[in-house]
Amino acid sequence: MDKKFYIAANWKMNGSLSFINDYFSNFSPKSENSNEMIICPPDIYLETVKKYAPGFIQIGAQNISSHDQGAFTGECSGQMLNDNAIKYTIIGHSERREYHHENNEDIKIKLLNAIENNISPILCVGESIEQRESDQTFGVIDNQVKSVLDSDMLSSGTSILVAYEPIWAIGTGLTATPEMANEVHAFIQSIIDDISHSRIIPILYGGSMKGSNAKELLQMEHIHGGLIGGASLDASEFIKIYNIAEEIRNG
Ligand code: PEP
C-alpha cells in the first residue's frame, strides 16, 4: 500500500529533562525512512528534543501565536518557531478550544501564521459526545474545516495536515471504530476536494490510539496516520505504532 503515514506525538504539558533523556536513550524503530515521525513537546523542550532525538524525527510545537510579535505575554510566534527549525505545529486542539477559548476565527489566523512561516499546521477537528449523539458530527466537522481552510491556503507550498480527533475519544481510552473514523476522514477529504481539487491532505486520527488498535485504524483507506497523546509518552508504545505504520507501508 503506498500511503505515507504521519505518526505524531502530542506530549501535551508532560516531560522533563530526565524524561527526554530516558525516552531517547534506546529509541530505535525497525526502520525509519518511509513514514514521517513527528514529536510535539512543550515549547520549553523543543530544542532539547531536537538535540536528543534521532535525525529522522521532525519536531513540532503544540501551538503558535496568532500574532507576529509584541506585548503578548506567554506566546510564541511562527517566526520564533521557524528560527528554531520547527517543522510542524498543532493548531486548534480541543483542549485549546476548550481551556483557551480558541474559536475557528482564531484558528484560521494561527493557520495563516504557520503557513507564512513555513511551518506545517496540523489542524485538529472533532465533535463532542453530545454532538455525536445528536447526529451533528458531520455538520460540526464541516463547519470546523470550512471556516478555517480556504483555497489560497491549500494552494500554498506548505503542507497542511488535518487530525480528526473526536473529543470523546481523547484521553478516555475510548476509540472511534476504524469504520467510524474512516467515514469522517472520507468526509473531510470530500470537503477539501470541494475547496481545492488539486490537494490531497493527510488526515490523521487522534483519540486513544495505541499499539493494540493502531493497525486496524491505520489500515483504513482514508486514515493517513495518528496524532497520539497518552500512548506517545511511552517510547516503546510510540515506536510500536510507528513500526505498524512501517509494516503497512512496506508490506
Ligand atoms: C490528543 O490529545 O491529541 C490525543 C489524541 O490524546 P490521546 O491519544 O491520549 O487520546
PDB file of N, CA and C in Angstrom, residues 3-11 23-24 26-41 46 49-50 52-61 85-90 120 122 161 202 204 209 218 224-228 231-247 249:
ATOM      1  N   LYS A   3       0.901   4.499   0.890  1.00  0.00           N
ATOM      2  CA  LYS A   3       0.292   5.625   1.595  1.00  0.00           C
ATOM      3  C   LYS A   3       1.300   6.044   2.645  1.00  0.00           C
ATOM      4  N   LYS A   4       1.769   7.276   2.555  1.00  0.00           N
ATOM      5  CA  LYS A   4       2.728   7.733   3.558  1.00  0.00           C
ATOM      6  C   LYS A   4       1.985   8.041   4.858  1.00  0.00           C
ATOM      7  N   PHE A   5       2.504   7.527   5.963  1.00  0.00           N
ATOM      8  CA  PHE A   5       1.862   7.773   7.256  1.00  0.00           C
ATOM      9  C   PHE A   5       2.607   8.859   8.032  1.00  0.00           C
ATOM     10  N   TYR A   6       1.835   9.599   8.795  1.00  0.00           N
ATOM     11  CA  TYR A   6       2.385  10.614   9.702  1.00  0.00           C
ATOM     12  C   TYR A   6       2.030  10.166  11.115  1.00  0.00           C
ATOM     13  N   ILE A   7       3.057   9.853  11.878  1.00  0.00           N
ATOM     14  CA  ILE A   7       2.818   9.374  13.239  1.00  0.00           C
ATOM     15  C   ILE A   7       3.334  10.457  14.185  1.00  0.00           C
ATOM     16  N   ALA A   8       2.391  11.171  14.805  1.00  0.00           N
ATOM     17  CA  ALA A   8       2.747  12.381  15.559  1.00  0.00           C
ATOM     18  C   ALA A   8       2.440  12.215  17.042  1.00  0.00           C
ATOM     19  N   ALA A   9       3.396  12.626  17.863  1.00  0.00           N
ATOM     20  CA  ALA A   9       3.225  12.563  19.321  1.00  0.00           C
ATOM     21  C   ALA A   9       2.841  13.935  19.845  1.00  0.00           C
ATOM     22  N   ASN A  10       1.761  13.985  20.603  1.00  0.00           N
ATOM     23  CA  ASN A  10       1.401  15.206  21.311  1.00  0.00           C
ATOM     24  C   ASN A  10       1.663  14.955  22.789  1.00  0.00           C
ATOM     25  N   TRP A  11       2.798  15.462  23.261  1.00  0.00           N
ATOM     26  CA  TRP A  11       3.157  15.217  24.665  1.00  0.00           C
ATOM     27  C   TRP A  11       2.336  16.074  25.630  1.00  0.00           C
ATOM     28  N   TYR A  23      13.703   8.790  27.320  1.00  0.00           N
ATOM     29  CA  TYR A  23      12.865   8.499  26.160  1.00  0.00           C
ATOM     30  C   TYR A  23      13.712   8.122  24.948  1.00  0.00           C
ATOM     31  N   PHE A  24      14.792   8.905  24.752  1.00  0.00           N
ATOM     32  CA  PHE A  24      15.595   8.674  23.545  1.00  0.00           C
ATOM     33  C   PHE A  24      16.826   7.805  23.793  1.00  0.00           C
ATOM     34  N   ASN A  26      17.050   4.685  24.159  1.00  0.00           N
ATOM     35  CA  ASN A  26      17.059   3.430  23.405  1.00  0.00           C
ATOM     36  C   ASN A  26      15.969   3.478  22.340  1.00  0.00           C
ATOM     37  N   PHE A  27      16.012   4.512  21.538  1.00  0.00           N
ATOM     38  CA  PHE A  27      14.895   4.799  20.635  1.00  0.00           C
ATOM     39  C   PHE A  27      15.220   4.329  19.234  1.00  0.00           C
ATOM     40  N   SER A  28      14.800   3.103  18.900  1.00  0.00           N
ATOM     41  CA  SER A  28      15.156   2.635  17.561  1.00  0.00           C
ATOM     42  C   SER A  28      14.030   1.851  16.904  1.00  0.00           C
ATOM     43  N   PRO A  29      13.216   2.550  16.115  1.00  0.00           N
ATOM     44  CA  PRO A  29      12.199   1.838  15.337  1.00  0.00           C
ATOM     45  C   PRO A  29      12.860   0.884  14.348  1.00  0.00           C
ATOM     46  N   LYS A  30      12.085  -0.115  13.880  1.00  0.00           N
ATOM     47  CA  LYS A  30      12.642  -1.115  12.953  1.00  0.00           C
ATOM     48  C   LYS A  30      13.224  -0.481  11.699  1.00  0.00           C
ATOM     49  N   SER A  31      12.504   0.484  11.147  1.00  0.00           N
ATOM     50  CA  SER A  31      13.031   1.213  10.001  1.00  0.00           C
ATOM     51  C   SER A  31      12.548   2.641  10.164  1.00  0.00           C
ATOM     52  N   GLU A  32      13.161   3.547   9.459  1.00  0.00           N
ATOM     53  CA  GLU A  32      12.847   4.927   9.780  1.00  0.00           C
ATOM     54  C   GLU A  32      12.763   5.849   8.585  1.00  0.00           C
ATOM     55  N   ASN A  33      12.629   5.259   7.419  1.00  0.00           N
ATOM     56  CA  ASN A  33      12.735   6.122   6.249  1.00  0.00           C
ATOM     57  C   ASN A  33      11.439   6.483   5.567  1.00  0.00           C
ATOM     58  N   SER A  34      10.459   5.572   5.587  1.00  0.00           N
ATOM     59  CA  SER A  34       9.375   5.790   4.643  1.00  0.00           C
ATOM     60  C   SER A  34       8.249   6.664   5.169  1.00  0.00           C
ATOM     61  N   ASN A  35       8.031   6.656   6.468  1.00  0.00           N
ATOM     62  CA  ASN A  35       6.938   7.456   7.020  1.00  0.00           C
ATOM     63  C   ASN A  35       7.514   8.612   7.836  1.00  0.00           C
ATOM     64  N   GLU A  36       6.634   9.514   8.249  1.00  0.00           N
ATOM     65  CA  GLU A  36       7.110  10.685   8.992  1.00  0.00           C
ATOM     66  C   GLU A  36       6.780  10.513  10.476  1.00  0.00           C
ATOM     67  N   MET A  37       7.794  10.647  11.314  1.00  0.00           N
ATOM     68  CA  MET A  37       7.545  10.673  12.761  1.00  0.00           C
ATOM     69  C   MET A  37       7.718  12.105  13.238  1.00  0.00           C
ATOM     70  N   ILE A  38       6.745  12.550  14.018  1.00  0.00           N
ATOM     71  CA  ILE A  38       6.756  13.939  14.498  1.00  0.00           C
ATOM     72  C   ILE A  38       6.585  13.912  16.014  1.00  0.00           C
ATOM     73  N   ILE A  39       7.388  14.680  16.724  1.00  0.00           N
ATOM     74  CA  ILE A  39       7.203  14.764  18.175  1.00  0.00           C
ATOM     75  C   ILE A  39       6.947  16.219  18.554  1.00  0.00           C
ATOM     76  N   CYS A  40       5.865  16.444  19.277  1.00  0.00           N
ATOM     77  CA  CYS A  40       5.476  17.797  19.697  1.00  0.00           C
ATOM     78  C   CYS A  40       5.558  17.891  21.222  1.00  0.00           C
ATOM     79  N   PRO A  41       6.710  18.341  21.725  1.00  0.00           N
ATOM     80  CA  PRO A  41       6.857  18.506  23.175  1.00  0.00           C
ATOM     81  C   PRO A  41       6.397  19.904  23.587  1.00  0.00           C
ATOM     82  N   LEU A  46      11.537  22.082  23.072  1.00  0.00           N
ATOM     83  CA  LEU A  46      11.710  21.857  21.628  1.00  0.00           C
ATOM     84  C   LEU A  46      13.183  21.631  21.285  1.00  0.00           C
ATOM     85  N   VAL A  49      14.562  18.286  22.723  1.00  0.00           N
ATOM     86  CA  VAL A  49      14.140  17.113  21.944  1.00  0.00           C
ATOM     87  C   VAL A  49      14.922  17.069  20.638  1.00  0.00           C
ATOM     88  N   LYS A  50      15.118  18.240  20.036  1.00  0.00           N
ATOM     89  CA  LYS A  50      15.883  18.270  18.784  1.00  0.00           C
ATOM     90  C   LYS A  50      17.295  17.717  19.005  1.00  0.00           C
ATOM     91  N   TYR A  52      18.309  15.549  21.394  1.00  0.00           N
ATOM     92  CA  TYR A  52      18.360  14.137  21.768  1.00  0.00           C
ATOM     93  C   TYR A  52      17.750  13.196  20.725  1.00  0.00           C
ATOM     94  N   ALA A  53      16.799  13.698  19.943  1.00  0.00           N
ATOM     95  CA  ALA A  53      16.049  12.802  19.047  1.00  0.00           C
ATOM     96  C   ALA A  53      16.885  12.401  17.831  1.00  0.00           C
ATOM     97  N   PRO A  54      16.743  11.173  17.363  1.00  0.00           N
ATOM     98  CA  PRO A  54      17.419  10.787  16.123  1.00  0.00           C
ATOM     99  C   PRO A  54      17.004  11.725  14.979  1.00  0.00           C
ATOM    100  N   GLY A  55      17.912  11.902  14.028  1.00  0.00           N
ATOM    101  CA  GLY A  55      17.732  12.907  12.980  1.00  0.00           C
ATOM    102  C   GLY A  55      16.516  12.730  12.099  1.00  0.00           C
ATOM    103  N   PHE A  56      15.974  11.529  11.994  1.00  0.00           N
ATOM    104  CA  PHE A  56      14.830  11.355  11.083  1.00  0.00           C
ATOM    105  C   PHE A  56      13.537  11.917  11.668  1.00  0.00           C
ATOM    106  N   ILE A  57      13.548  12.244  12.956  1.00  0.00           N
ATOM    107  CA  ILE A  57      12.323  12.722  13.604  1.00  0.00           C
ATOM    108  C   ILE A  57      12.134  14.218  13.344  1.00  0.00           C
ATOM    109  N   GLN A  58      10.914  14.598  13.011  1.00  0.00           N
ATOM    110  CA  GLN A  58      10.579  16.021  12.847  1.00  0.00           C
ATOM    111  C   GLN A  58      10.008  16.530  14.165  1.00  0.00           C
ATOM    112  N   ILE A  59      10.278  17.792  14.441  1.00  0.00           N
ATOM    113  CA  ILE A  59       9.824  18.357  15.713  1.00  0.00           C
ATOM    114  C   ILE A  59       8.681  19.340  15.445  1.00  0.00           C
ATOM    115  N   GLY A  60       7.671  19.279  16.298  1.00  0.00           N
ATOM    116  CA  GLY A  60       6.540  20.193  16.145  1.00  0.00           C
ATOM    117  C   GLY A  60       6.194  20.860  17.461  1.00  0.00           C
ATOM    118  N   ALA A  61       5.555  22.032  17.345  1.00  0.00           N
ATOM    119  CA  ALA A  61       5.052  22.718  18.537  1.00  0.00           C
ATOM    120  C   ALA A  61       3.595  22.299  18.755  1.00  0.00           C
ATOM    121  N   ALA A  85      13.863  26.083  13.483  1.00  0.00           N
ATOM    122  CA  ALA A  85      13.689  24.961  12.547  1.00  0.00           C
ATOM    123  C   ALA A  85      12.590  23.991  12.979  1.00  0.00           C
ATOM    124  N   ILE A  86      11.522  24.534  13.543  1.00  0.00           N
ATOM    125  CA  ILE A  86      10.381  23.692  13.914  1.00  0.00           C
ATOM    126  C   ILE A  86       9.518  23.511  12.666  1.00  0.00           C
ATOM    127  N   LYS A  87       9.225  22.260  12.327  1.00  0.00           N
ATOM    128  CA  LYS A  87       8.575  21.971  11.043  1.00  0.00           C
ATOM    129  C   LYS A  87       7.046  21.922  11.105  1.00  0.00           C
ATOM    130  N   TYR A  88       6.502  21.611  12.286  1.00  0.00           N
ATOM    131  CA  TYR A  88       5.046  21.425  12.410  1.00  0.00           C
ATOM    132  C   TYR A  88       4.516  22.201  13.610  1.00  0.00           C
ATOM    133  N   THR A  89       3.239  22.486  13.576  1.00  0.00           N
ATOM    134  CA  THR A  89       2.579  22.909  14.808  1.00  0.00           C
ATOM    135  C   THR A  89       1.154  22.383  14.829  1.00  0.00           C
ATOM    136  N   ILE A  90       0.757  21.893  15.991  1.00  0.00           N
ATOM    137  CA  ILE A  90      -0.650  21.519  16.183  1.00  0.00           C
ATOM    138  C   ILE A  90      -1.429  22.829  16.304  1.00  0.00           C
ATOM    139  N   SER A 120       4.294  23.554   8.956  1.00  0.00           N
ATOM    140  CA  SER A 120       3.112  22.800   8.531  1.00  0.00           C
ATOM    141  C   SER A 120       2.124  22.670   9.681  1.00  0.00           C
ATOM    142  N   ILE A 122      -1.002  21.222  11.780  1.00  0.00           N
ATOM    143  CA  ILE A 122      -1.823  20.012  11.963  1.00  0.00           C
ATOM    144  C   ILE A 122      -3.129  20.526  12.583  1.00  0.00           C
ATOM    145  N   LEU A 161      -1.815  19.372   7.357  1.00  0.00           N
ATOM    146  CA  LEU A 161      -2.377  18.103   7.810  1.00  0.00           C
ATOM    147  C   LEU A 161      -3.634  18.409   8.624  1.00  0.00           C
ATOM    148  N   PRO A 202      -3.127  14.864   4.106  1.00  0.00           N
ATOM    149  CA  PRO A 202      -3.102  13.712   5.013  1.00  0.00           C
ATOM    150  C   PRO A 202      -4.033  13.974   6.202  1.00  0.00           C
ATOM    151  N   LEU A 204      -5.023  12.585   9.861  1.00  0.00           N
ATOM    152  CA  LEU A 204      -4.603  11.699  10.940  1.00  0.00           C
ATOM    153  C   LEU A 204      -5.783  11.447  11.873  1.00  0.00           C
ATOM    154  N   MET A 209      -5.349   6.345  20.425  1.00  0.00           N
ATOM    155  CA  MET A 209      -4.644   5.384  19.568  1.00  0.00           C
ATOM    156  C   MET A 209      -3.485   4.795  20.366  1.00  0.00           C
ATOM    157  N   LEU A 218      -4.974   2.276  11.102  1.00  0.00           N
ATOM    158  CA  LEU A 218      -4.100   2.740  10.011  1.00  0.00           C
ATOM    159  C   LEU A 218      -4.357   2.000   8.698  1.00  0.00           C
ATOM    160  N   HIS A 224      -4.455   8.455   7.409  1.00  0.00           N
ATOM    161  CA  HIS A 224      -3.055   8.612   6.970  1.00  0.00           C
ATOM    162  C   HIS A 224      -2.088   8.769   8.133  1.00  0.00           C
ATOM    163  N   GLY A 225      -2.500   8.332   9.311  1.00  0.00           N
ATOM    164  CA  GLY A 225      -1.584   8.432  10.436  1.00  0.00           C
ATOM    165  C   GLY A 225      -2.324   8.686  11.722  1.00  0.00           C
ATOM    166  N   GLY A 226      -1.560   9.037  12.760  1.00  0.00           N
ATOM    167  CA  GLY A 226      -2.189   9.250  14.055  1.00  0.00           C
ATOM    168  C   GLY A 226      -1.577  10.442  14.771  1.00  0.00           C
ATOM    169  N   LEU A 227      -2.424  11.122  15.535  1.00  0.00           N
ATOM    170  CA  LEU A 227      -1.944  12.125  16.488  1.00  0.00           C
ATOM    171  C   LEU A 227      -2.178  11.473  17.844  1.00  0.00           C
ATOM    172  N   ILE A 228      -1.097  11.238  18.549  1.00  0.00           N
ATOM    173  CA  ILE A 228      -1.168  10.345  19.706  1.00  0.00           C
ATOM    174  C   ILE A 228      -0.765  11.080  20.975  1.00  0.00           C
ATOM    175  N   ALA A 231      -0.399   7.568  24.706  1.00  0.00           N
ATOM    176  CA  ALA A 231       0.495   6.464  24.328  1.00  0.00           C
ATOM    177  C   ALA A 231       1.847   6.956  23.815  1.00  0.00           C
ATOM    178  N   SER A 232       1.920   8.230  23.429  1.00  0.00           N
ATOM    179  CA  SER A 232       3.206   8.729  22.912  1.00  0.00           C
ATOM    180  C   SER A 232       4.184   9.042  24.036  1.00  0.00           C
ATOM    181  N   LEU A 233       3.707   9.024  25.275  1.00  0.00           N
ATOM    182  CA  LEU A 233       4.607   9.305  26.399  1.00  0.00           C
ATOM    183  C   LEU A 233       5.429   8.083  26.780  1.00  0.00           C
ATOM    184  N   ASP A 234       5.060   6.953  26.210  1.00  0.00           N
ATOM    185  CA  ASP A 234       5.816   5.722  26.444  1.00  0.00           C
ATOM    186  C   ASP A 234       6.556   5.435  25.126  1.00  0.00           C
ATOM    187  N   ALA A 235       7.890   5.582  25.162  1.00  0.00           N
ATOM    188  CA  ALA A 235       8.658   5.479  23.911  1.00  0.00           C
ATOM    189  C   ALA A 235       8.415   4.143  23.221  1.00  0.00           C
ATOM    190  N   SER A 236       8.347   3.050  23.979  1.00  0.00           N
ATOM    191  CA  SER A 236       8.215   1.749  23.304  1.00  0.00           C
ATOM    192  C   SER A 236       6.832   1.604  22.667  1.00  0.00           C
ATOM    193  N   GLU A 237       5.822   2.175  23.304  1.00  0.00           N
ATOM    194  CA  GLU A 237       4.461   2.128  22.733  1.00  0.00           C
ATOM    195  C   GLU A 237       4.397   2.993  21.457  1.00  0.00           C
ATOM    196  N   PHE A 238       5.039   4.137  21.507  1.00  0.00           N
ATOM    197  CA  PHE A 238       5.025   5.038  20.352  1.00  0.00           C
ATOM    198  C   PHE A 238       5.778   4.400  19.178  1.00  0.00           C
ATOM    199  N   ILE A 239       6.910   3.771  19.495  1.00  0.00           N
ATOM    200  CA  ILE A 239       7.679   3.087  18.443  1.00  0.00           C
ATOM    201  C   ILE A 239       6.849   1.944  17.856  1.00  0.00           C
ATOM    202  N   LYS A 240       6.093   1.274  18.728  1.00  0.00           N
ATOM    203  CA  LYS A 240       5.246   0.171  18.260  1.00  0.00           C
ATOM    204  C   LYS A 240       4.262   0.679  17.188  1.00  0.00           C
ATOM    205  N   ILE A 241       3.669   1.816  17.455  1.00  0.00           N
ATOM    206  CA  ILE A 241       2.707   2.382  16.490  1.00  0.00           C
ATOM    207  C   ILE A 241       3.436   2.747  15.191  1.00  0.00           C
ATOM    208  N   TYR A 242       4.605   3.343  15.336  1.00  0.00           N
ATOM    209  CA  TYR A 242       5.378   3.720  14.143  1.00  0.00           C
ATOM    210  C   TYR A 242       5.765   2.471  13.346  1.00  0.00           C
ATOM    211  N   ASN A 243       6.171   1.422  14.056  1.00  0.00           N
ATOM    212  CA  ASN A 243       6.545   0.178  13.363  1.00  0.00           C
ATOM    213  C   ASN A 243       5.363  -0.413  12.597  1.00  0.00           C
ATOM    214  N   ILE A 244       4.177  -0.286  13.177  1.00  0.00           N
ATOM    215  CA  ILE A 244       2.975  -0.793  12.495  1.00  0.00           C
ATOM    216  C   ILE A 244       2.779  -0.024  11.177  1.00  0.00           C
ATOM    217  N   ALA A 245       2.961   1.296  11.256  1.00  0.00           N
ATOM    218  CA  ALA A 245       2.819   2.118  10.033  1.00  0.00           C
ATOM    219  C   ALA A 245       3.871   1.683   8.997  1.00  0.00           C
ATOM    220  N   GLU A 246       5.085   1.416   9.474  1.00  0.00           N
ATOM    221  CA  GLU A 246       6.151   0.983   8.562  1.00  0.00           C
ATOM    222  C   GLU A 246       5.780  -0.354   7.907  1.00  0.00           C
ATOM    223  N   GLU A 247       5.252  -1.272   8.736  1.00  0.00           N
ATOM    224  CA  GLU A 247       4.877  -2.593   8.186  1.00  0.00           C
ATOM    225  C   GLU A 247       3.776  -2.456   7.150  1.00  0.00           C
ATOM    226  N   ARG A 249       3.055   0.135   5.306  1.00  0.00           N
ATOM    227  CA  ARG A 249       3.527   0.807   4.086  1.00  0.00           C
ATOM    228  C   ARG A 249       4.454  -0.090   3.289  1.00  0.00           C
TER     229      ARG A 249
END
